[in-house]
Each structure stands twice: as structure tokens, then as C-alpha cells.
Amino acid sequence: MVNLFHDSEQRDGVTFNWNLFPSTRLEASQLSTPLGCLYQPLLESQVSSTQFPIQCTTCKNYMNPFIKVDRANNMWWCQMCQKRTFLPPDFKIPDQAESDSEWPPQLRSKSTTIEYELPENINEKVQENLPFTFVFIIDVFAHLDDVQDEVFQTLIDSLIHSIEQIPNGYLIGLVTFEETVHIHDLVGSTSYSFNKNFVQGHKAKSAYKSIFDKPTIDKVLERIGLTRSTLQNDYQESQLVQKNILVELNDETRSQISSYIKNLKPKVITSYKPDASPGLAHYITSLLLSQCTFKYFMGKVIYASSVAGTNFPGTIVNPELKEVIRSHNDISKLNAPNFLPSSKFYQALAYIASGQTFENAWYIADSTSVKTTDYELSSTNPTWSVDLCSSSLDQTGIYEMKSLSSYTMGKIYLFESFNSNQFKQSLYNAINLSDQTFRNTLTITTSNNLKISRMIFTGGYALPSSYHKSGEKFYNSYHEKISDTLTKFDSALQKKNFTNRWKFNELSGGDTLAIYFEMNTVKSSKEITSNGTKEVFVQFQVNYYDIVRKKWFLKVTTVQRPTTLAIILKRSDILKEREVLLSFNQKCWSVLLARLLINKINTTLGYDKFDNLIDLMDSVIIKLLHNFGGLSLKANSSLEEQSNPYYMLQQIYEINENFKDLPSLIYNLRKNPQLIRIFNSSPDETAYYHSWFMRMDEKLSINAIQPKLFKVDDKSEEIALNSKCLNLPSKTFLIMDTIFHIIVYYITNGNESKLDLHHSKNDYLLDTRDKSILPALEFIDKDLHENPRPFIPKYVITQTNHSQARFLIARLDPIEKDLPTVNAIPKKVDKGFLSYFKSKIDISTSYDLIMTDDPSLKQYYDGLVKSIKVYKVEQDSN
């Protein structure tokens, strides 16, 4: 397939699932999922300018290459609102230009994305020496079983090493906790302690509300000798800096801080659920940073813990009531009494970290109707992100805390131990700000007849729309530009923030947003007129602060896409169908569908009608292939088994070239244990997988949906993702890359060729680059690191009949001889067909290779073909 929009996608970082927009309701319905795009706001710009950005005086959109110039009247026509604006007197347009470079930067053909370095006079002034702040919150528990392994000492050493990498001039703070929370003076060798009863908690709903009220806030501040006061303009006059709770790094303080941290003593415990107060630690940290820092405060809180919270606020589990850590099943059946109040608590803290007041934060989090879009934020309020690092074989409550990370644009990391290299590298990545921007505000605007529907991302804070923000002048445009339509992909349990503006405390280079749109369409093709909408425009405006360059920037990306009306007017209705097919991007479509489904799962109550997700996915793919893909059996296809099952399927089935990857992508998505079948993971693992997937770029996302499998022996090659690979010769390595895991599987046929593996702990083979797995490691270094991921994947070293072989085997597609034949498919296409396969498969059957209740890929293709036929018959009979 030729991608006609490839160059603009690479330049602008905007990829649509359909590049030809619908004009009629029927055309919109046939798409089966919402129109949408993936957008990378920090993709490096090819064009930059120090000139003053020029705006339309009517709609406030920025000048771009798609505008029209009225030379006679010295004006320019804005394609977003169809109004004219006078050109600045000093804005020179050449009478005759021999090359694109002679035009002003804003109007050059490749300036669809342009980055402006903003002068201070159009932004509120930020101190030139404004320091960035790191606050570390760590638990000081050391389990008796881990004392010998010096896990706590490794944590301390890693913390000291990370601080050594932070440049002079930054501010550092430290909070530790066990059952008591300690706020540390890092150069005065003192601390302020808050025991677990300092903030009283009760079962009454008002208990959480009370800790966000003024009396409790004042009580905490008085304990440290602080007061609520106006934020300082000069950071050195901040109360926290004056009290040495935040210490500026320099040659002298650096050694004092290291010495202080080295002397921290662990609290040795025998229980894996000790009396712990992480919620109180987060609460006090949020209170201090929001009330006692300085204007334009920017920072990052890094939380590292191996225990679950047992004390109010933010309780995860209460051992005194003989509670066990909750599962997805407990959450879905409302058998996790701490889940909802604690989730709201951490959500409120996330709003505070985004710049909201204490009072409003709890009001928004606790209310089912109040939304963040009801409140504007002050640009001077402190903001920070929260990285969550959890190290435990059990769960520590990351699922409840996830909003604290996602809403602030922090990151989630899971480790089995703080001893792991994965933790050390992740901690270093957390303090590396080289590819990050801060105080990001995104505004998305559209031309007439195109509406913003929603944004699905890891998080961020939804602001009031630019139409509401602008007051009465643009208020009437709100419903014309922002859709409030609810679809089958929406959860009834989720708050809806209808807006076109979002705030991100920080963004990283690879972060990718999913934006969805809705076209204003006519009822039928008979109502299409020649003066209808032939093309649509979308403008992305990102305003951000670069902490390294210490400057404000505005990045403007403007994209244009045609509608079906433009094709009909230029050519014919028949050629329109061909252009629609050519406009389809199957990979982008799959990623956008996955984000819709995950967003439906991640509701206030933890998940929403999980069992219906597979049915929804099946109905969507069946409808799409019925309308466009045309999946069918070849007339004279050979059913003989080939050595490559994917090649066999290509011989058996016919499908439109633009849709050929969809069945296998959706097949792998519907059984994906990290993204969709979340009941195979713990809630904390789900929070980790979902938070990263929702910010990945398209390439990483596709790999996360459908793992890659490689064979490494005399030569290395990618192979089909099916169970046949387990029959390869002994001493062959299989490398599976699921993005989150890199699995090294060694095929053995006897004890003489086995690797010397522990049942679970095999990191020593990686650390020492053991020669027994060296061929696999060399392949990983060469081939898998070409596409860097934003986190350190977990490595699993396993082999035939090893306990961790399930990591690979569970992701393989069963082949035909693994499963009995399925002769029929249900007629109701709106209910999916996975349950049907389960009912027909005898779980007690002895399989040669894999025992599974999933259909084989061929059975899935067969099911699609038959369901598409049923769908067509039902449609024709209506």
C-alpha cells in the first residue's frame, strides 16, 4: 500500500486512521470506530522561528501554509474560520518567489509544523535561574529476608548515585516513611515527624474531605513552623528553602546530602504488610509543595516503595481486619472497600499537583458531576509530576495511585527488587530531563464541520475549552467545535471532560496522544452540494517551557485532509470507494481501537463490563471488513498445511491489501494479557501496562499488541508467532519481544544441554553476560535496541519445561493440531465468537504442544469469514 500522507506524517507527527473524511452519515457509520489520529507533540520540528507568531484576529488560530493571501488589501484569509486579518506592516511577501525558502517561514510548504521561540513579553515572566526540584519519597522498611541481600542498602546507594547525576542549582527534598512520616532537613540533620494518627481517619465519608479543609492544612504546617502565605516570587525566599526542606545542590551541600542519606537506618520487619503510611507521605508532600514553595515551581516527586499502605489516608489494605490485597475480581464485585475512597484521594492529590487548590481538588474528585473543565488554573501555581516505583513480589497499591502518576504525567515502574539493574537504570532515567518539557498546554482547533470528540492518553489535566475561556466572543462556537456525543466505546461510569485544551505537567519526547473527532455529516448523498465541505483542517498548538534551554516555546502544527465530497466532485462516486480504501491506515486504526477499549476498562470503579469488550471488538472488525476489507476464502485454495502458518493463511484467504494485517492484529489484541485480558494480571501490573501503552508511539504500540518472535541459531530471523516454533532443534534460542518483556527461551532436549537456571531469579546471567546465553544477548543488543522504548523492559530467561516458560508459551498462537475442528460460527455477530470456541473445546484434551482455550489463528479467520457472510445476509434482509 502506498501511503500518500507518509511525508506529512513524518514531518508533523500526526497519523490518522482514515485520511479521507466522511461527508454522509452512512460513510461515517461504515468506519465502525471514531475518526481519530495519533499525535506526537514533541516530535522534533524541521522549521523554527524567532519571529512573533501571527494569529487570526477572529479565531486566534496561527498563520500556516494553508492560508490564502490577499495582496491587494494586505490581508490573509484563515481557513479555520473563513475570516480575514490584516498582515503586520513588517511582514514581507515576495512578489515572485523562485524557491520555497524565499517565503516567510510560516508560509513555506514544509512549515506545516513550526516551533516559535517565544519572547518573554508574550508569556508571564519566569525567573531565569528558576531551579527544578526533585523530591524523593521512600519507605525505609527492610524485610528480614532481604537484610542479607542488602536490598535497602542498594536502594540508598542508587538514590545517592542518582542525586550525583543532578546538576548544581537544582533543589532536592527527601521524605521517608514507615508507620510514621519524616520530612527531612538534609543539611541540618533533623526531621519533622508525623505519626499515623496525626490526620485522623474514620469510616465516615467526611474523613477524606476534612483533610483537604483549612484546619487540617494549618495543623500540618504549624507542626513544621510554616504558614499558608502568598507564593514567593524569588525561590530563595520560599519557606521550604529557608527551612532546608528543599536544599539547593552545590559542591558543599552535595556532600552533606550524600552523608545524610548514607546514615538513614532501615526499619527491619518480618511482615510483608507492615504498618505503613505512604498516603500520608504523599499528602504532606503535596501540601508543602503547593502551599510553601514559589511561583512557577516545577518539579518531580519520585516515590519508591515495596509496601502497601495500611493507614489512613490512602489505605490499600487493612491487615487488622484480615483483609487481603484486592484483585481485579474483588474490584469488579465491589469487594475492595478501600479501593474507591483511596483512588479518589490520590486523584485529588494529582489535581493539586496540576495546580488546583486543595479545596477544589477534593470537590472535583469526590463529585460524580463536577469536572476539571469547570475550573481554570492559575499559571503561577506550583506543578509537579509523580513517578511511582514499586518493588515487591506482592502488590503495593499502584492501581489506586495510578491517577497520581498519570494525571501529572509521571511514570510507573514495577520491579521485583530494588536490587535489580532495571531499578537503577529507571531511577537514572527519571532524573534525566534532556528530552522533557514542562508546563505544557495543548489546544486543538478545527475548521468548520469538524469537532473535537476526546483525547485518550496516559493522563493530563483537562482545562476549560478555549471557546469557554475566551468568553462570550467564542462561546457560541463551543457546540460547533466540541462534540458531546457518547458512543459504544464510552463507559457509563466515567466522567466526561468535553474540551479542546489540556495541561501536561511534563511531556517526554516519544509521548503520543490519541485524538478523536466527529464530522458534521449530511443524511444522505442526495443532500451533498458542491459548496459543502471539501477539506478539513486541524491545528495543534503546544505551549511549553524547556527547563534545559530555560525558554518558552510555541509549536504549531496544521494538517489538512480531504473529504469524500472532494473526490466525488473531481472524479466519481465509484472512484471514491477506491480513495477511501487507500486512505485507510490499519496500524493506526488498531492502536486507536486499543486505546478506546483500554479507556473503557479504566473507569472510576476499575473496569467496565469486561466480558463485553471481546464482543465489541469482534463486532467492530466484522463490520469494518464487511464494509471494506472483503475477507473471503479463495475459490481453489489449498488447505494443505504449510511450514509457515501465516503463508498458509495468505494462500487460503483473500483480503484487501490495505486491511491484510488487521485480522492478526485484532486476534492478538483480543487475547493480550497485558492490555485487554487484564484478569491475567494483578491490578498493579495492569496500571503499569496501561499507563505505558497509552503514551507509546504507533510502532511500539503495534509491537505491544502483537509480539515479535525471533529464532536465533546459525542465523537470526523473525518467525511466525505460533506453537510450531517449540519443535525447533535443540540449542535454538527463541527471543520474544512484547515491549514490556524480552523473553529468552532456550530449546533443550535433555539435561546435558540445559541452562543452569533458578526457578525465577536469573538476572545474574544478564549482569555477567553469561556465555551460555551470549548469542541471544548479542542479538538483543543488535536488533531489539534499534527501536528504543521509554522504559527498561523486564528480561525473562527460561527454557523448555522451566517454570517461567509460560511467559513465552502463553503468547504463542496454537496451530490446528492443538485444537479440535470448529464447524460453525454463531449467527449473532454482535456477540463475538470467543465464547463459542470455549464451549466447543474439551479442556481435558491432550495436546501435543499447548493447552489453550483460545482459537487458532486459522479458526479465527474462518470465524471472521462466516460472520461477515452472516452480517451481509442480515444487512441485505433488512
PDB file of C-alpha atoms in Angstrom, residues 445-638:
ATOM      1  CA  THR A 445      -8.775  23.661  16.947  1.00  0.00           C
ATOM      2  CA  THR A 446     -10.664  22.582  13.836  1.00  0.00           C
ATOM      3  CA  SER A 447     -12.160  24.111  10.739  1.00  0.00           C
ATOM      4  CA  ASN A 448     -15.896  24.198  10.107  1.00  0.00           C
ATOM      5  CA  ASN A 449     -17.897  20.958  10.285  1.00  0.00           C
ATOM      6  CA  LEU A 450     -15.226  19.082  12.237  1.00  0.00           C
ATOM      7  CA  LYS A 451     -15.473  18.642  16.007  1.00  0.00           C
ATOM      8  CA  ILE A 452     -13.043  17.513  18.700  1.00  0.00           C
ATOM      9  CA  SER A 453     -14.505  14.453  20.401  1.00  0.00           C
ATOM     10  CA  ARG A 454     -11.988  13.401  23.056  1.00  0.00           C
ATOM     11  CA  MET A 455      -8.347  12.805  23.881  1.00  0.00           C
ATOM     12  CA  ILE A 456      -7.136   9.446  25.220  1.00  0.00           C
ATOM     13  CA  PHE A 457      -3.689   9.487  26.766  1.00  0.00           C
ATOM     14  CA  THR A 458      -1.947   8.349  29.917  1.00  0.00           C
ATOM     15  CA  GLY A 459      -3.443  11.322  31.693  1.00  0.00           C
ATOM     16  CA  GLY A 460      -3.066  15.047  31.816  1.00  0.00           C
ATOM     17  CA  TYR A 461      -5.447  17.655  33.196  1.00  0.00           C
ATOM     18  CA  ALA A 462      -8.453  18.706  31.095  1.00  0.00           C
ATOM     19  CA  LEU A 463      -8.831  22.504  31.064  1.00  0.00           C
ATOM     20  CA  PRO A 464     -11.885  24.582  30.136  1.00  0.00           C
ATOM     21  CA  SER A 465     -12.186  24.805  26.362  1.00  0.00           C
ATOM     22  CA  SER A 466     -10.671  27.732  24.517  1.00  0.00           C
ATOM     23  CA  TYR A 467     -14.198  28.734  23.477  1.00  0.00           C
ATOM     24  CA  HIS A 468     -15.375  28.979  27.082  1.00  0.00           C
ATOM     25  CA  LYS A 469     -12.103  30.516  28.175  1.00  0.00           C
ATOM     26  CA  SER A 470     -12.394  33.282  25.608  1.00  0.00           C
ATOM     27  CA  GLY A 471     -15.723  34.441  26.998  1.00  0.00           C
ATOM     28  CA  GLU A 472     -18.774  35.460  25.033  1.00  0.00           C
ATOM     29  CA  LYS A 473     -16.883  36.125  21.797  1.00  0.00           C
ATOM     30  CA  PHE A 474     -16.394  32.402  21.051  1.00  0.00           C
ATOM     31  CA  TYR A 475     -18.882  30.862  23.465  1.00  0.00           C
ATOM     32  CA  ASN A 476     -21.393  30.116  20.722  1.00  0.00           C
ATOM     33  CA  SER A 477     -18.736  28.143  18.830  1.00  0.00           C
ATOM     34  CA  TYR A 478     -18.428  25.576  21.616  1.00  0.00           C
ATOM     35  CA  HIS A 479     -21.040  23.105  20.357  1.00  0.00           C
ATOM     36  CA  GLU A 480     -19.951  23.641  16.773  1.00  0.00           C
ATOM     37  CA  LYS A 481     -16.352  22.715  17.583  1.00  0.00           C
ATOM     38  CA  ILE A 482     -16.589  20.235  20.500  1.00  0.00           C
ATOM     39  CA  SER A 483     -18.646  17.056  20.349  1.00  0.00           C
ATOM     40  CA  ASP A 484     -20.538  15.720  23.352  1.00  0.00           C
ATOM     41  CA  THR A 485     -21.692  12.559  21.560  1.00  0.00           C
ATOM     42  CA  LEU A 486     -21.358   9.350  23.610  1.00  0.00           C
ATOM     43  CA  THR A 487     -20.526   6.152  21.740  1.00  0.00           C
ATOM     44  CA  LYS A 488     -20.438   2.436  22.487  1.00  0.00           C
ATOM     45  CA  PHE A 489     -16.794   2.922  23.447  1.00  0.00           C
ATOM     46  CA  ASP A 490     -17.712   5.174  26.367  1.00  0.00           C
ATOM     47  CA  SER A 491     -18.217   3.912  29.894  1.00  0.00           C
ATOM     48  CA  ALA A 492     -21.296   4.965  31.799  1.00  0.00           C
ATOM     49  CA  LEU A 493     -19.142   5.110  34.941  1.00  0.00           C
ATOM     50  CA  GLN A 494     -16.641   7.655  33.684  1.00  0.00           C
ATOM     51  CA  LYS A 495     -16.698  11.431  33.930  1.00  0.00           C
ATOM     52  CA  LYS A 496     -16.585  13.131  30.549  1.00  0.00           C
ATOM     53  CA  ASN A 497     -14.420  16.193  30.020  1.00  0.00           C
ATOM     54  CA  PHE A 498     -15.541  17.762  26.757  1.00  0.00           C
ATOM     55  CA  THR A 499     -12.849  20.245  25.814  1.00  0.00           C
ATOM     56  CA  ASN A 500     -10.116  21.128  23.334  1.00  0.00           C
ATOM     57  CA  ARG A 501      -7.472  22.170  25.907  1.00  0.00           C
ATOM     58  CA  TRP A 502      -5.277  20.063  28.165  1.00  0.00           C
ATOM     59  CA  LYS A 503      -2.415  20.660  30.550  1.00  0.00           C
ATOM     60  CA  PHE A 504       0.535  18.299  30.995  1.00  0.00           C
ATOM     61  CA  ASN A 505       2.937  18.959  33.848  1.00  0.00           C
ATOM     62  CA  GLU A 506       5.610  17.297  31.756  1.00  0.00           C
ATOM     63  CA  LEU A 507       5.916  15.604  28.378  1.00  0.00           C
ATOM     64  CA  SER A 508       8.609  13.269  27.094  1.00  0.00           C
ATOM     65  CA  GLY A 509       9.932  13.060  23.559  1.00  0.00           C
ATOM     66  CA  GLY A 510       8.089   9.921  22.470  1.00  0.00           C
ATOM     67  CA  ASP A 511       4.744  10.679  24.117  1.00  0.00           C
ATOM     68  CA  THR A 512       1.891  10.106  21.679  1.00  0.00           C
ATOM     69  CA  LEU A 513      -1.673  11.342  22.164  1.00  0.00           C
ATOM     70  CA  ALA A 514      -4.805   9.786  20.668  1.00  0.00           C
ATOM     71  CA  ILE A 515      -7.255  12.441  19.458  1.00  0.00           C
ATOM     72  CA  TYR A 516     -10.736  11.581  18.194  1.00  0.00           C
ATOM     73  CA  PHE A 517     -13.025  13.681  16.005  1.00  0.00           C
ATOM     74  CA  GLU A 518     -16.593  13.825  14.752  1.00  0.00           C
ATOM     75  CA  MET A 519     -17.623  15.146  11.344  1.00  0.00           C
ATOM     76  CA  ASN A 520     -20.809  17.090  10.787  1.00  0.00           C
ATOM     77  CA  THR A 521     -22.310  14.958   8.024  1.00  0.00           C
ATOM     78  CA  VAL A 522     -25.458  15.130   5.910  1.00  0.00           C
ATOM     79  CA  LYS A 523     -28.170  12.463   5.966  1.00  0.00           C
ATOM     80  CA  SER A 524     -27.504  11.089   2.503  1.00  0.00           C
ATOM     81  CA  SER A 525     -25.513  11.645  -0.672  1.00  0.00           C
ATOM     82  CA  LYS A 526     -28.549  13.373  -2.185  1.00  0.00           C
ATOM     83  CA  GLU A 527     -28.024  16.268   0.238  1.00  0.00           C
ATOM     84  CA  ILE A 528     -24.389  16.799  -0.727  1.00  0.00           C
ATOM     85  CA  THR A 529     -23.893  20.096  -2.518  1.00  0.00           C
ATOM     86  CA  SER A 530     -20.930  21.461  -4.418  1.00  0.00           C
ATOM     87  CA  ASN A 531     -20.443  24.159  -1.790  1.00  0.00           C
ATOM     88  CA  GLY A 532     -20.182  21.599   1.011  1.00  0.00           C
ATOM     89  CA  THR A 533     -17.036  20.765   2.997  1.00  0.00           C
ATOM     90  CA  LYS A 534     -14.337  19.565   0.609  1.00  0.00           C
ATOM     91  CA  GLU A 535     -11.452  19.658   3.068  1.00  0.00           C
ATOM     92  CA  VAL A 536     -10.919  19.974   6.816  1.00  0.00           C
ATOM     93  CA  PHE A 537      -8.092  21.435   8.873  1.00  0.00           C
ATOM     94  CA  VAL A 538      -6.813  20.687  12.361  1.00  0.00           C
ATOM     95  CA  GLN A 539      -4.352  22.865  14.248  1.00  0.00           C
ATOM     96  CA  PHE A 540      -2.362  21.649  17.268  1.00  0.00           C
ATOM     97  CA  GLN A 541      -0.905  24.399  19.471  1.00  0.00           C
ATOM     98  CA  VAL A 542       1.566  23.312  22.176  1.00  0.00           C
ATOM     99  CA  ASN A 543       2.966  25.904  24.555  1.00  0.00           C
ATOM    100  CA  TYR A 544       5.777  24.644  26.809  1.00  0.00           C
ATOM    101  CA  TYR A 545       8.796  25.556  28.910  1.00  0.00           C
ATOM    102  CA  ASP A 546      12.169  23.954  28.216  1.00  0.00           C
ATOM    103  CA  ILE A 547      13.958  23.625  31.563  1.00  0.00           C
ATOM    104  CA  VAL A 548      17.338  22.969  29.904  1.00  0.00           C
ATOM    105  CA  ARG A 549      17.212  25.921  27.471  1.00  0.00           C
ATOM    106  CA  LYS A 550      15.213  27.948  30.024  1.00  0.00           C
ATOM    107  CA  LYS A 551      12.904  29.336  27.340  1.00  0.00           C
ATOM    108  CA  TRP A 552       9.242  29.234  26.384  1.00  0.00           C
ATOM    109  CA  PHE A 553       8.270  27.720  23.046  1.00  0.00           C
ATOM    110  CA  LEU A 554       5.118  27.503  20.960  1.00  0.00           C
ATOM    111  CA  LYS A 555       4.817  24.637  18.494  1.00  0.00           C
ATOM    112  CA  VAL A 556       2.090  24.930  15.856  1.00  0.00           C
ATOM    113  CA  THR A 557       1.127  22.001  13.634  1.00  0.00           C
ATOM    114  CA  THR A 558      -1.567  22.411  10.976  1.00  0.00           C
ATOM    115  CA  VAL A 559      -2.787  19.442   8.937  1.00  0.00           C
ATOM    116  CA  GLN A 560      -5.258  19.224   6.062  1.00  0.00           C
ATOM    117  CA  ARG A 561      -7.327  16.255   4.933  1.00  0.00           C
ATOM    118  CA  PRO A 562      -9.846  15.945   2.078  1.00  0.00           C
ATOM    119  CA  THR A 563     -13.432  14.740   2.423  1.00  0.00           C
ATOM    120  CA  THR A 564     -15.286  12.297   0.183  1.00  0.00           C
ATOM    121  CA  LEU A 565     -17.121  15.261  -1.374  1.00  0.00           C
ATOM    122  CA  ALA A 566     -13.837  16.499  -2.879  1.00  0.00           C
ATOM    123  CA  ILE A 567     -13.304  13.120  -4.557  1.00  0.00           C
ATOM    124  CA  ILE A 568     -16.871  12.919  -5.866  1.00  0.00           C
ATOM    125  CA  LEU A 569     -16.694  16.413  -7.375  1.00  0.00           C
ATOM    126  CA  LYS A 570     -13.308  15.793  -9.006  1.00  0.00           C
ATOM    127  CA  ARG A 571     -13.885  12.244 -10.185  1.00  0.00           C
ATOM    128  CA  SER A 572     -16.824   9.944  -9.490  1.00  0.00           C
ATOM    129  CA  ASP A 573     -18.682   8.062  -6.799  1.00  0.00           C
ATOM    130  CA  ILE A 574     -17.078   4.820  -7.948  1.00  0.00           C
ATOM    131  CA  LEU A 575     -13.541   6.183  -7.653  1.00  0.00           C
ATOM    132  CA  LYS A 576     -14.463   7.494  -4.212  1.00  0.00           C
ATOM    133  CA  GLU A 577     -14.609   3.910  -2.888  1.00  0.00           C
ATOM    134  CA  ARG A 578     -11.056   3.291  -4.092  1.00  0.00           C
ATOM    135  CA  GLU A 579      -9.809   6.520  -2.489  1.00  0.00           C
ATOM    136  CA  VAL A 580     -11.460   5.580   0.814  1.00  0.00           C
ATOM    137  CA  LEU A 581      -9.618   2.262   0.840  1.00  0.00           C
ATOM    138  CA  LEU A 582      -6.311   3.927   0.007  1.00  0.00           C
ATOM    139  CA  SER A 583      -6.815   6.409   2.840  1.00  0.00           C
ATOM    140  CA  PHE A 584      -7.011   3.670   5.489  1.00  0.00           C
ATOM    141  CA  ASN A 585      -4.126   3.162   7.947  1.00  0.00           C
ATOM    142  CA  GLN A 586      -4.629  -0.253   9.541  1.00  0.00           C
ATOM    143  CA  LYS A 587      -1.906   0.103  12.169  1.00  0.00           C
ATOM    144  CA  CYS A 588      -3.101   3.479  13.375  1.00  0.00           C
ATOM    145  CA  TRP A 589      -6.688   2.153  13.374  1.00  0.00           C
ATOM    146  CA  SER A 590      -5.675  -0.808  15.562  1.00  0.00           C
ATOM    147  CA  VAL A 591      -3.841   1.379  18.079  1.00  0.00           C
ATOM    148  CA  LEU A 592      -6.720   3.850  18.305  1.00  0.00           C
ATOM    149  CA  LEU A 593      -9.171   0.963  18.838  1.00  0.00           C
ATOM    150  CA  ALA A 594      -6.962  -0.472  21.587  1.00  0.00           C
ATOM    151  CA  ARG A 595      -6.877   2.889  23.360  1.00  0.00           C
ATOM    152  CA  LEU A 596     -10.673   3.173  23.172  1.00  0.00           C
ATOM    153  CA  LEU A 597     -11.059  -0.267  24.739  1.00  0.00           C
ATOM    154  CA  ILE A 598      -8.489   0.367  27.476  1.00  0.00           C
ATOM    155  CA  ASN A 599     -10.100   3.705  28.249  1.00  0.00           C
ATOM    156  CA  LYS A 600     -13.415   1.871  28.646  1.00  0.00           C
ATOM    157  CA  ILE A 601     -11.762  -0.535  31.103  1.00  0.00           C
ATOM    158  CA  ASN A 602     -10.141   2.186  33.189  1.00  0.00           C
ATOM    159  CA  THR A 603     -13.140   3.720  34.917  1.00  0.00           C
ATOM    160  CA  THR A 604     -13.721   5.020  38.410  1.00  0.00           C
ATOM    161  CA  LEU A 605     -14.634   1.528  39.586  1.00  0.00           C
ATOM    162  CA  GLY A 606     -11.636  -0.092  37.982  1.00  0.00           C
ATOM    163  CA  TYR A 607     -13.233  -1.651  34.910  1.00  0.00           C
ATOM    164  CA  ASP A 608     -16.463  -1.647  32.965  1.00  0.00           C
ATOM    165  CA  LYS A 609     -18.256  -4.750  31.605  1.00  0.00           C
ATOM    166  CA  PHE A 610     -15.039  -6.516  30.758  1.00  0.00           C
ATOM    167  CA  ASP A 611     -16.770  -9.570  29.319  1.00  0.00           C
ATOM    168  CA  ASN A 612     -18.382  -7.422  26.620  1.00  0.00           C
ATOM    169  CA  LEU A 613     -15.095  -5.996  25.350  1.00  0.00           C
ATOM    170  CA  ILE A 614     -14.286  -9.041  23.234  1.00  0.00           C
ATOM    171  CA  ASP A 615     -17.785  -8.985  21.758  1.00  0.00           C
ATOM    172  CA  LEU A 616     -17.410  -5.286  20.981  1.00  0.00           C
ATOM    173  CA  MET A 617     -14.040  -5.878  19.344  1.00  0.00           C
ATOM    174  CA  ASP A 618     -15.398  -8.703  17.208  1.00  0.00           C
ATOM    175  CA  SER A 619     -18.443  -6.735  16.072  1.00  0.00           C
ATOM    176  CA  VAL A 620     -16.221  -3.796  15.071  1.00  0.00           C
ATOM    177  CA  ILE A 621     -13.786  -5.841  12.991  1.00  0.00           C
ATOM    178  CA  ILE A 622     -16.618  -7.805  11.335  1.00  0.00           C
ATOM    179  CA  LYS A 623     -18.436  -4.614  10.351  1.00  0.00           C
ATOM    180  CA  LEU A 624     -15.253  -2.985   9.074  1.00  0.00           C
ATOM    181  CA  LEU A 625     -14.217  -5.978   6.975  1.00  0.00           C
ATOM    182  CA  HIS A 626     -17.744  -6.360   5.652  1.00  0.00           C
ATOM    183  CA  ASN A 627     -17.758  -2.733   4.518  1.00  0.00           C
ATOM    184  CA  PHE A 628     -14.202  -2.502   3.163  1.00  0.00           C
ATOM    185  CA  GLY A 629     -11.863  -5.452   3.649  1.00  0.00           C
ATOM    186  CA  GLY A 630     -13.782  -8.211   1.907  1.00  0.00           C
ATOM    187  CA  LEU A 631     -12.222 -11.187   3.751  1.00  0.00           C
ATOM    188  CA  SER A 632     -13.176 -14.407   1.959  1.00  0.00           C
ATOM    189  CA  LEU A 633     -11.955 -17.900   1.077  1.00  0.00           C
ATOM    190  CA  LYS A 634     -10.249 -18.315  -2.276  1.00  0.00           C
ATOM    191  CA  ALA A 635     -12.184 -20.418  -4.731  1.00  0.00           C
ATOM    192  CA  ASN A 636      -9.429 -23.007  -5.301  1.00  0.00           C
ATOM    193  CA  SER A 637      -7.448 -22.635  -2.097  1.00  0.00           C
ATOM    194  CA  SER A 638      -5.261 -25.462  -0.889  1.00  0.00           C
TER     195      SER A 638
END
